[in-house]
């Protein structure tokens, strides 16, 4: 299967595909053509069985899921990924992850404006009504916090249907100074109380080519409704395919800057988590903060089939810029990797679903790890075991 780099789906395409995929995955038909579907039902290892429950992952913390916790820079909401399914690939806005909550100092009662300035011939001030008039459907996009981790059940990861104003259309209206080389996106980021985990200064610096390539936009809607405060209302910058730390909330300024501009405090804070070499002091030395290819299980279902216990491992695949042909799984370091039973990647963004039938030999602890078999792709977190998940099997 071949698609363009950075393959993405519109909401219409995704819903059409997921409607087909949901039935395919349910009966194990996702690798087959439609005319063969009826015959392949006989090959479904769970056909006629009964799901007994879900085996929980262990060693991942005990925090509440899908509940707003903390304030300001320490505010969090973790998405419960185990509820995802091909027929429900979009995360509702109220369950979409939050890494930083809106400041109590943020005054959204006044008319919101974004100043476009810096190294330009004439600054421009954009009103919220201007942006809404320019807003267009942007399709389904995934967002992952670069600090997404096991202790939060990897819940700083979500996908939604977005709408907003394409940034290039806005930038094209501005006449530039000859020294303008990069674009600084900044958002309101002041808080009444210092953070225990982070520093204020929401901003990131991009090249125009990066913005064009990603088809970046100023988001005003999520899942058909205006953004909530905690998701960046009234305006959030969205850089598809990049980590969430680059997708600035509460955007109030866009500045054209020189080539030798220093990196922002946010760029320095997230340098390690966005796979930079050290902590570069200049913005030009930062690599694009791409979300590389990743995969992990999101639930392990326990089934009773023909009087025997069987397990179905269900997972997601996301990130990267190339569709992959082969995904492999193993259940402990002393085992060999095997091909995932039912896998077909439809897009790099938002995510694709897979599942694998598993019959463990003995009760005990298991570590589920995946890898990309073909083609070779950048997947540093996946290759390092970052998304390994543990569980305890008590019945076989």
Coordinates of C-alpha atoms in Angstrom, one line a residue:
X1 CA 0.0 0.0 0.0
X2 CA 1.4 3.4 -0.9
X3 CA 0.2 6.9 0.0
X4 CA 1.7 10.3 0.1
X5 CA 4.0 11.3 2.9
X6 CA 2.2 12.6 6.0
X7 CA -0.9 10.7 5.0
X8 CA -4.0 12.2 6.7
X9 CA -7.7 11.8 6.5
X10 CA -10.6 14.2 6.4
X11 CA -13.4 13.5 8.8
X12 CA -15.6 12.2 6.0
X13 CA -12.8 9.8 4.8
X14 CA -12.1 8.6 8.3
X15 CA -15.8 7.9 9.2
X16 CA -16.2 6.1 5.9
X17 CA -13.1 4.1 6.5
X18 CA -13.8 3.4 10.2
X19 CA -17.3 2.2 9.4
X20 CA -15.8 -0.4 7.2
X21 CA -12.9 -1.0 9.6
X22 CA -15.1 -1.5 12.6
X23 CA -16.8 -4.4 11.0
X24 CA -13.5 -5.6 9.6
X25 CA -11.7 -5.5 12.9
X26 CA -14.6 -7.0 14.8
X27 CA -14.6 -10.1 12.6
X28 CA -11.0 -10.1 11.7
X29 CA -11.5 -9.1 8.0
X30 CA -9.3 -6.0 7.8
X31 CA -6.7 -7.6 5.6
X32 CA -9.2 -8.9 3.0
X33 CA -11.2 -7.6 0.1
X34 CA -14.9 -7.2 0.6
X35 CA -15.9 -10.1 -1.7
X36 CA -14.0 -12.5 0.6
X37 CA -15.5 -11.2 3.8
X38 CA -18.2 -13.8 4.2
X39 CA -15.8 -16.7 3.9
X40 CA -13.2 -15.2 6.3
X41 CA -15.7 -14.9 9.2
X42 CA -14.9 -18.6 9.7
X43 CA -11.2 -17.7 10.4
X44 CA -12.1 -15.3 13.3
X45 CA -10.5 -16.9 16.4
X46 CA -13.1 -15.1 18.7
X47 CA -16.2 -16.0 16.7
X48 CA -18.9 -17.4 19.0
X49 CA -16.9 -16.5 22.1
X50 CA -17.8 -14.3 25.0
X51 CA -15.7 -11.4 26.4
X52 CA -15.1 -11.9 30.1
X53 CA -13.4 -8.6 30.8
X54 CA -10.3 -6.5 30.3
X55 CA -6.9 -7.2 32.0
X56 CA -5.5 -4.0 33.5
X57 CA -2.1 -2.7 32.8
X58 CA 0.2 -2.5 35.8
X59 CA 2.9 -0.1 37.0
X60 CA 1.3 2.9 35.4
X61 CA 0.2 5.1 38.4
X62 CA -3.1 5.5 40.0
X63 CA -4.2 9.0 38.9
X64 CA -7.7 9.7 37.9
X65 CA -8.5 9.5 34.2
X66 CA -10.5 12.0 32.2
X67 CA -10.8 14.3 35.2
X68 CA -9.3 17.8 35.3
X69 CA -6.6 18.0 37.9
X70 CA -4.5 20.9 39.2
X71 CA -4.3 24.4 37.9
X72 CA -2.4 26.4 35.4
X73 CA 0.9 24.9 34.2
X74 CA 0.3 22.0 36.6
X75 CA -3.2 21.3 35.2
X76 CA -3.7 17.9 33.6
X77 CA -6.4 15.7 32.1
X78 CA -5.5 12.2 30.9
X79 CA -7.5 10.5 28.1
X80 CA -8.6 7.0 28.8
X81 CA -7.3 5.3 25.6
X82 CA -8.7 1.9 26.5
X83 CA -12.1 3.1 25.4
X84 CA -11.0 3.8 21.8
X85 CA -12.4 1.7 18.9
X86 CA -12.4 2.0 15.1
X87 CA -16.0 3.1 15.2
X88 CA -15.2 5.8 17.8
X89 CA -11.8 7.1 16.8
X90 CA -12.5 10.7 17.8
X91 CA -12.0 11.8 21.4
X92 CA -14.8 14.0 22.8
X93 CA -13.6 17.5 23.6
X94 CA -14.3 17.0 27.4
X95 CA -12.1 13.9 27.3
X96 CA -9.3 15.3 25.1
X97 CA -6.1 15.5 27.1
X98 CA -5.0 18.7 28.8
X99 CA -1.4 19.4 29.6
X100 CA -1.8 23.0 30.9
X101 CA -5.0 24.6 32.1
X102 CA -6.1 28.1 31.3
X103 CA -4.7 30.8 33.6
X104 CA -7.1 32.5 36.0
X105 CA -5.5 35.7 34.7
X106 CA -6.7 35.0 31.2
X107 CA -9.5 37.6 30.4
X108 CA -11.6 36.3 27.6
X109 CA -14.4 38.8 28.2
X110 CA -12.6 41.4 26.1
X111 CA -12.4 41.2 22.3
X112 CA -9.5 38.9 21.4
X113 CA -6.9 40.0 18.9
X114 CA -3.6 38.6 17.5
X115 CA -0.9 41.0 16.6
X116 CA 1.2 40.1 13.6
X117 CA 4.4 42.1 13.7
X118 CA 8.1 41.9 14.2
X119 CA 10.2 42.3 11.1
X120 CA 7.4 43.5 8.9
X121 CA 6.7 46.7 6.9
X122 CA 3.4 47.2 8.6
X123 CA 2.0 45.3 11.6
X124 CA -1.4 43.7 11.3
X125 CA -4.0 43.1 14.0
X126 CA -6.3 40.1 13.5
X127 CA -9.7 39.9 15.3
X128 CA -11.3 36.7 16.4
X129 CA -14.1 37.5 13.9
X130 CA -11.5 37.7 11.1
X131 CA -10.2 34.3 12.0
X132 CA -13.6 32.7 12.2
X133 CA -14.5 34.0 8.7
X134 CA -11.3 32.4 7.4
X135 CA -11.8 29.2 9.3
X136 CA -12.0 26.0 7.3
X137 CA -12.4 22.3 8.2
X138 CA -8.9 21.0 8.9
X139 CA -9.8 17.3 9.3
X140 CA -8.9 14.8 12.0
X141 CA -5.6 15.3 13.7
X142 CA -3.8 13.6 16.6
X143 CA -2.0 15.5 19.3
X144 CA 0.6 14.0 21.7
X145 CA 2.3 15.7 24.6
X146 CA 6.1 15.2 24.3
X147 CA 5.9 14.3 28.0
X148 CA 3.4 11.6 27.5
X149 CA 4.4 8.8 29.8
X150 CA 3.6 5.5 31.5
X151 CA 2.7 7.0 34.9
X152 CA -0.3 8.7 33.2
X153 CA -1.3 5.6 31.2
X154 CA 0.0 7.4 28.1
X155 CA -3.1 9.5 28.4
X156 CA -1.6 12.7 27.1
X157 CA -2.6 11.6 23.6
X158 CA -5.8 12.3 21.8
X159 CA -7.4 12.9 18.4
X160 CA -10.1 15.3 17.3
X161 CA -11.8 16.9 14.3
X162 CA -10.4 20.4 13.9
X163 CA -11.3 23.7 12.1
X164 CA -9.3 26.9 11.8
X165 CA -7.7 29.5 9.7
X166 CA -4.8 28.3 7.5
X167 CA -1.7 30.2 8.8
X168 CA -0.1 30.7 5.4
X169 CA -3.2 32.6 4.2
X170 CA -2.8 35.0 7.0
X171 CA 1.0 35.4 6.6
X172 CA 0.6 36.1 2.9
X173 CA -1.2 39.3 3.8
X174 CA 2.0 40.7 5.5
X175 CA 4.8 42.5 3.8
X176 CA 8.1 41.5 5.2
X177 CA 11.3 43.2 6.1
X178 CA 14.3 41.7 4.3
X179 CA 15.7 40.3 7.6
X180 CA 12.6 38.2 8.4
X181 CA 13.6 34.5 8.4
X182 CA 11.5 32.7 11.0
X183 CA 8.1 33.0 12.7
X184 CA 7.6 33.1 16.4
X185 CA 4.1 32.0 17.7
X186 CA 3.3 33.2 21.2
X187 CA 0.4 32.7 23.5
X188 CA -0.9 34.1 26.8
X189 CA 1.0 32.3 29.5
X190 CA 1.0 34.2 32.8
X191 CA -0.2 32.6 36.1
X192 CA -0.9 33.9 39.6
X193 CA 1.0 31.1 41.2
X194 CA 4.4 29.6 40.2
X195 CA 4.3 26.1 38.8
X196 CA 5.9 23.1 40.4
X197 CA 6.6 21.3 37.1
X198 CA 7.1 23.9 34.3
X199 CA 7.9 27.5 33.4
X200 CA 5.7 30.1 31.7
X201 CA 6.4 31.3 28.2
X202 CA 4.3 29.5 25.6
X203 CA 6.0 30.1 22.3
X204 CA 7.9 28.3 19.5
X205 CA 9.8 29.4 16.5
X206 CA 9.2 27.9 13.0
X207 CA 10.4 28.4 9.4
X208 CA 7.8 29.3 6.8
X209 CA 8.6 26.0 5.0
X210 CA 7.8 24.0 8.1
X211 CA 4.5 25.8 8.5
X212 CA 3.6 25.2 4.9
X213 CA 4.7 21.6 4.9
X214 CA 2.6 20.8 8.0
X215 CA -0.4 22.9 6.8
X216 CA -0.5 24.6 10.1
X217 CA -3.6 26.5 11.2
X218 CA -5.0 28.7 13.9
X219 CA -7.6 26.4 15.5
X220 CA -10.9 27.9 16.6
X221 CA -13.0 24.7 16.8
X222 CA -12.7 21.2 18.0
X223 CA -15.3 18.5 17.1
X224 CA -17.6 21.1 15.6
X225 CA -17.7 23.4 18.6
X226 CA -15.6 26.4 19.8
X227 CA -12.5 25.5 21.7
X228 CA -12.8 25.3 25.5
X229 CA -10.5 27.5 27.7
X230 CA -8.3 24.6 28.7
X231 CA -7.9 23.6 25.1
X232 CA -6.6 27.1 24.1
X233 CA -9.7 29.2 23.5
X234 CA -10.2 31.4 21.7
X235 CA -7.3 30.5 19.4
X236 CA -4.8 27.6 19.4
X237 CA -2.0 27.2 17.0
X238 CA -1.9 23.7 15.5
X239 CA 1.1 22.1 13.8
X240 CA -0.1 18.7 12.5
X241 CA 2.4 15.9 13.1
X242 CA 4.4 17.9 15.7
X243 CA 4.4 17.4 19.5
X244 CA 1.8 19.3 21.5
X245 CA 4.4 21.7 23.1
X246 CA 4.7 23.4 19.6
X247 CA 0.9 23.8 19.3
X248 CA 0.6 27.0 21.3
X249 CA -2.6 27.8 23.2
X250 CA -4.2 31.2 23.7
X251 CA -2.3 32.7 20.7
X252 CA -2.0 36.5 20.9
X253 CA 1.1 37.3 18.9
X254 CA 2.8 36.2 15.7
X255 CA 6.2 37.8 15.0
X256 CA 8.6 37.6 12.1
X257 CA 12.1 37.3 13.5
X258 CA 15.7 37.1 12.3
X259 CA 17.6 33.9 11.5
X260 CA 19.8 34.2 14.6
X261 CA 16.9 34.5 17.1
X262 CA 17.5 32.8 20.5
X263 CA 15.4 29.7 21.3
X264 CA 12.4 30.5 23.5
X265 CA 12.2 29.2 27.1
X266 CA 9.6 26.6 26.0
X267 CA 11.9 25.3 23.3
X268 CA 14.7 24.9 25.8
X269 CA 12.4 23.3 28.4
X270 CA 11.2 20.7 25.9
X271 CA 14.5 20.2 24.0
X272 CA 15.1 16.7 25.5
X273 CA 11.5 15.6 25.0
X274 CA 11.5 16.7 21.4
X275 CA 14.7 14.7 20.7
X276 CA 17.1 17.7 20.2
X277 CA 20.8 17.4 20.5
X278 CA 21.4 18.9 23.9
X279 CA 19.7 22.3 24.5
X280 CA 20.5 24.5 21.6
X281 CA 20.6 28.2 22.4
X282 CA 19.5 29.4 18.9
X283 CA 16.2 28.5 17.3
X284 CA 17.8 27.6 14.0
X285 CA 19.6 24.7 15.6
X286 CA 16.3 23.0 16.6
X287 CA 15.1 20.0 14.6
X288 CA 11.4 19.8 13.8
X289 CA 9.6 18.4 16.8
X290 CA 7.9 15.6 14.7
X291 CA 5.9 12.8 16.4
X292 CA 7.8 9.7 15.1
X293 CA 6.2 6.4 14.4
X294 CA 4.8 4.8 17.5
X295 CA 2.5 1.9 18.5
X296 CA 1.2 0.4 21.7
X297 CA -1.6 -1.8 23.1
X298 CA -4.5 0.1 24.6
X299 CA -6.4 -2.9 26.2
X300 CA -6.1 -6.6 26.6
X301 CA -9.5 -8.4 26.4
X302 CA -10.1 -11.7 28.1
X303 CA -12.3 -14.1 26.2
X304 CA -13.9 -17.5 26.7
X305 CA -13.9 -19.3 23.3
X306 CA -15.0 -23.0 23.0
X307 CA -14.4 -23.5 26.7
X308 CA -10.8 -22.0 26.6
X309 CA -9.4 -18.7 27.7
X310 CA -8.0 -16.5 25.0
X311 CA -6.8 -12.9 24.9
X312 CA -7.2 -10.2 22.3
X313 CA -4.6 -7.4 22.4
X314 CA -6.1 -4.2 20.9
X315 CA -3.8 -1.3 20.1
X316 CA -3.1 1.9 18.1
X317 CA -0.5 3.0 15.7
X318 CA 0.3 6.7 15.1
X319 CA 3.0 9.2 14.1
X320 CA 5.6 9.2 11.4
X321 CA 5.3 10.2 7.8
X322 CA 5.3 6.9 5.9
X323 CA 2.7 4.1 6.0
X324 CA 4.2 0.9 7.3
X325 CA 3.7 -2.6 5.9
X326 CA 4.5 -4.8 8.8
X327 CA 4.1 -4.4 12.6
X328 CA 5.5 -7.0 15.1
X329 CA 4.7 -7.8 18.7
X330 CA 6.3 -9.7 21.5
X331 CA 5.2 -10.5 25.1
X332 CA 8.5 -10.8 26.9
X333 CA 12.2 -10.1 26.3
X334 CA 13.0 -13.8 25.9
X335 CA 10.4 -14.3 23.2
X336 CA 10.7 -13.7 19.5
X337 CA 8.7 -11.0 17.8
X338 CA 5.8 -12.2 15.6
X339 CA 3.7 -10.4 13.1
X340 CA 0.6 -8.6 14.4
X341 CA -2.4 -10.6 13.3
X342 CA -4.8 -7.9 12.1
X343 CA -3.1 -4.7 11.1
X344 CA -3.5 -2.2 8.3
X345 CA -2.4 1.4 8.6
X346 CA -4.8 3.9 6.9
X347 CA -3.0 7.1 7.9
X348 CA -0.1 8.4 10.0
X349 CA -2.5 11.1 11.4
X350 CA -4.6 10.5 13.4
X351 CA -4.2 6.8 14.3
X352 CA -4.9 3.3 13.0
X353 CA -6.1 0.3 15.0
X354 CA -4.7 -3.2 15.2
X355 CA -5.4 -6.4 17.2
X356 CA -3.6 -9.6 17.9
X357 CA -4.9 -13.0 19.2
X358 CA -2.8 -14.2 22.1
X359 CA -2.7 -17.4 24.1
X360 CA -0.1 -17.1 26.9
X361 CA 1.5 -20.4 27.9
X362 CA 1.6 -19.7 31.6
X363 CA 0.2 -17.3 34.2
X364 CA 2.5 -14.5 35.2
X365 CA 3.9 -11.1 34.3
X366 CA 4.2 -10.0 30.7
X367 CA 5.7 -7.0 28.9
X368 CA 4.0 -6.1 25.6
X369 CA 6.3 -4.4 23.1
X370 CA 6.0 -3.6 19.4
X371 CA 8.3 -2.7 16.6
X372 CA 8.0 -1.7 12.9
X373 CA 9.3 -4.5 10.7
X374 CA 9.0 -2.8 7.3
X375 CA 9.9 -0.3 6.1
X376 CA 12.7 1.2 8.2
X377 CA 11.3 4.4 9.8
X378 CA 12.3 6.8 12.5
X379 CA 10.8 5.5 15.7
X380 CA 13.2 6.3 18.6
X381 CA 10.6 6.0 21.4
X382 CA 9.1 2.8 20.1
X383 CA 12.6 1.3 19.5
X384 CA 13.7 2.2 23.0
X385 CA 10.8 0.4 24.6
X386 CA 9.2 3.7 25.7
X387 CA 5.6 2.4 25.0
X388 CA 6.1 -1.0 26.6
X389 CA 3.1 -2.0 28.8
X390 CA 3.0 -4.6 31.6
X391 CA 0.2 -6.8 32.8
X392 CA -0.4 -9.9 35.0
X393 CA -2.1 -12.9 33.5
X394 CA -3.8 -15.1 36.2
X395 CA -5.7 -17.6 34.0
X396 CA -4.6 -19.4 30.8

